[in-house]
C-alpha atoms as one frame of an Amber mdcrd trajectory, in Angstrom:
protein
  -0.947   3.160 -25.828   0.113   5.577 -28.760  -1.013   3.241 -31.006  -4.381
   3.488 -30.158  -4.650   6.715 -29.209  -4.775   9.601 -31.516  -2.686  12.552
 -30.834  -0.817  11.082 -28.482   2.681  10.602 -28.215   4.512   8.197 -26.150
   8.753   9.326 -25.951  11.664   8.321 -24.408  14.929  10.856 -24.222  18.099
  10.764 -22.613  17.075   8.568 -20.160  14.401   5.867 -18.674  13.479   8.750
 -16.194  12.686  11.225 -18.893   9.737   9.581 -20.762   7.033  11.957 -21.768
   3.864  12.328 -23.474   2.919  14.194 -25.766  -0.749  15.335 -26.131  -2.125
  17.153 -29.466   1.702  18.588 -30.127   1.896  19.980 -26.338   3.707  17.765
 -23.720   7.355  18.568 -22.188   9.676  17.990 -24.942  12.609  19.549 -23.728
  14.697  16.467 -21.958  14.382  17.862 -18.423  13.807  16.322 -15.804  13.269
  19.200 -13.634  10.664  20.541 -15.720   6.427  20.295 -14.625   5.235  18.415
 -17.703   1.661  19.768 -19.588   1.010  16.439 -19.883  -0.436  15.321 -15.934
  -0.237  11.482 -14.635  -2.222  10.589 -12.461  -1.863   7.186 -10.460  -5.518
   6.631  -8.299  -5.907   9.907  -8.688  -2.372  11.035  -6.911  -0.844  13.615
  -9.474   2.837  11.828 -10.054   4.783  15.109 -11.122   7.980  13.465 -12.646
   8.277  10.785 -15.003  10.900   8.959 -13.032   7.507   8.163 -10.660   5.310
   7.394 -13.386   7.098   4.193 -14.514   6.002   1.471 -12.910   4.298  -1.874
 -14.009   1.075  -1.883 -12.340  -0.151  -5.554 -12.193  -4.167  -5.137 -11.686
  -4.713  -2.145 -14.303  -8.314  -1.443 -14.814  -8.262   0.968 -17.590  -6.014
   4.228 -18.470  -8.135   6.955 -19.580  -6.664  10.013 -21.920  -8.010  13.382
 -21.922  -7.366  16.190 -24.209  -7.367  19.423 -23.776  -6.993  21.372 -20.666
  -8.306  19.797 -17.622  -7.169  22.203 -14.782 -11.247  22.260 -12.938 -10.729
  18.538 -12.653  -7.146  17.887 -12.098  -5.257  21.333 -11.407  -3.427  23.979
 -13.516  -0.438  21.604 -14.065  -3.033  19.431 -16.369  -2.969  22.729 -19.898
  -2.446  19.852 -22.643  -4.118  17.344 -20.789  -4.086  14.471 -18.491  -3.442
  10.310 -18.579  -5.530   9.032 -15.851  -4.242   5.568 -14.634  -6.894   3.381
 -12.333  -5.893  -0.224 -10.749  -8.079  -2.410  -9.761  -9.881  -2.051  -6.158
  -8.726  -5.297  -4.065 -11.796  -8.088  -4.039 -13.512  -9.495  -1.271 -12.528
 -12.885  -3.078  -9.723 -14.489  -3.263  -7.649 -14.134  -6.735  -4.363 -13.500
  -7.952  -2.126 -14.460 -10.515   1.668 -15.017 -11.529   3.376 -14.371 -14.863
   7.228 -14.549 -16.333   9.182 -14.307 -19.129  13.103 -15.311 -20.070  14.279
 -13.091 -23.049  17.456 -12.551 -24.676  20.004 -11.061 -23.003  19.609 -12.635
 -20.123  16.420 -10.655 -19.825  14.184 -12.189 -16.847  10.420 -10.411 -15.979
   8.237 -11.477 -13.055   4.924  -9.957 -12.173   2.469 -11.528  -9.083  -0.511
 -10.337  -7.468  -3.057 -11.598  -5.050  -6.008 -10.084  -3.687  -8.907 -11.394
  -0.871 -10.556 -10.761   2.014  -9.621  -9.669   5.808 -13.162  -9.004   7.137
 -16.173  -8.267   6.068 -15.662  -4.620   5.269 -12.148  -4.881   4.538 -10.079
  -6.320   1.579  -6.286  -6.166   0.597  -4.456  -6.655  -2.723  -0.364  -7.038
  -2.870   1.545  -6.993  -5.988   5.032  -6.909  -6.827   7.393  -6.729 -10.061
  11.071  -7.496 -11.081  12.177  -6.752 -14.693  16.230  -7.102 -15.617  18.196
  -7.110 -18.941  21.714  -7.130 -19.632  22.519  -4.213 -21.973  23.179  -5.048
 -25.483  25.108  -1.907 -26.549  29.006  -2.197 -26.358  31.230   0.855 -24.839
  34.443   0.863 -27.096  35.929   2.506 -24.334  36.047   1.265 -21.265  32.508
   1.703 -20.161  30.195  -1.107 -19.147  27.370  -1.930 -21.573  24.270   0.013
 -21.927  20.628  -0.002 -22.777  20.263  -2.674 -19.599  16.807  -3.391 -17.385
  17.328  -3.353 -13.985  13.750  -2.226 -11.384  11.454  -3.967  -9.302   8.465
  -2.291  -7.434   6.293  -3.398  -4.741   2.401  -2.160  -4.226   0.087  -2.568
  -1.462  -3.886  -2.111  -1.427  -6.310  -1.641   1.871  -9.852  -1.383   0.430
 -11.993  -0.892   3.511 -15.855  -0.080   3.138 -18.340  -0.228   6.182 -21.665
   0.333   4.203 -22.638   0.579   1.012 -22.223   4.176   0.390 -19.099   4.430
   1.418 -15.279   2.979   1.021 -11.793   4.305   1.676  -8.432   3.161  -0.018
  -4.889   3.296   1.704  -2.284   2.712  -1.389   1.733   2.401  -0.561   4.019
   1.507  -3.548   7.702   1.491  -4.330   9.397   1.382  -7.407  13.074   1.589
  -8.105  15.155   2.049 -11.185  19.399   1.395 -10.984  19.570   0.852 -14.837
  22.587   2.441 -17.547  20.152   3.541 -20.578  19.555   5.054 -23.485  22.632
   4.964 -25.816  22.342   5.948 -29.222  24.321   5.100 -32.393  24.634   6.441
 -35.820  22.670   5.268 -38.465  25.285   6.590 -41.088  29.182   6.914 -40.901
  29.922  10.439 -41.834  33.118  12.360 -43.213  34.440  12.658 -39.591  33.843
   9.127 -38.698  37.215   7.794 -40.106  39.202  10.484 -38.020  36.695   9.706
 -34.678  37.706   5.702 -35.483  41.363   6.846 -35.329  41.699   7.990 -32.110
């Protein structure tokens, strides 16, 4: 997303759980998880006020809008560097779906489905669900296991119901959970203390 997006930034720190973004210099940059980010998520609207609930891999994304700038009349005072507005896809009242994996190295497996149709007339559904696992690639001299690994899955439900034309309500449930060892860091250059760390 960074890529395309001027003046945004797009971080990782400590952990999976503390991703943030940064928006014109002015996100939460401090590796806390506990902290309100200036940078707001919002999921279908629903304000998602740590980054351990914004991960997730949405299978029907319509598009992800970034604003800049403060946006507290639209989305509330927690929005003062501005806001990435994430909308899925509104279930279909025809059939469709579709199913997608990958193998990777590291015994790295993804899978991603999602289906979508009709109940009734007035009423639609769409169901998706993810699983995404790694085995971590960075060795623990010690005797830690490996880290850097993949390991979450998630689960999302969709009720679309709408009984005329000028008006529809959505019910959305989802679950995500992450149980993954992350985030380990080497040097890039062996300094004058390295020889006495390797001795120990």
């Amino acid at each position: 997303l960074q890529s395309v997006v001027p003046s945004l930034r797009v971080s990782q720190q400590q952990s999976s759980s503390n991703t943030n973004f940064i928006i014109r210099g002015f996100g939460n940059g401090a590796n806390n998880a506990g902290i309100e980010p200036s940078v707001g998520v919002f999921v279908d609207g629903v304000y998602r006020s740590r980054s351990t609930s914004q991960i997730s891999d949405l299978p029907n994304l319509q598009r992800v809008e970034v604003l800049r700038g403060p946006q507290s009349t639209l989305f509330g005072k927690n929005a003062s560097a501005g806001v990435i507005s994430i909308v899925t896809q509104k279930p279909q009242f025809e059939w469709g779906g579709n199913v997608e994996g990958t193998v990777s190295n590291y015994n790295g497996y993804r899978a991603g489905a999602f289906v979508t149709g009709p109940i009734s007339d007035t009423l639609a559904f769409s169901l998706g669900g993810n699983f995404n696992t790694r085995d971590g690639y960075v060795e623990d001299l010690g005797d830690g296991p490996d880290t850097n690994e993949r390991n979450r899955w998630g689960l999302r439900g969709d009720l679309l119901w709408e009984p005329n034309d000028d008006m529809s309500f959505r019910l959305i449930a989802d679950y995500d959970e992450i149980d993954e060892i992350c985030c380990a860091a080497a040097n890039v250059i062996n300094g004058p203390t390295g020889a006495a760390i390797l001795a120990l």
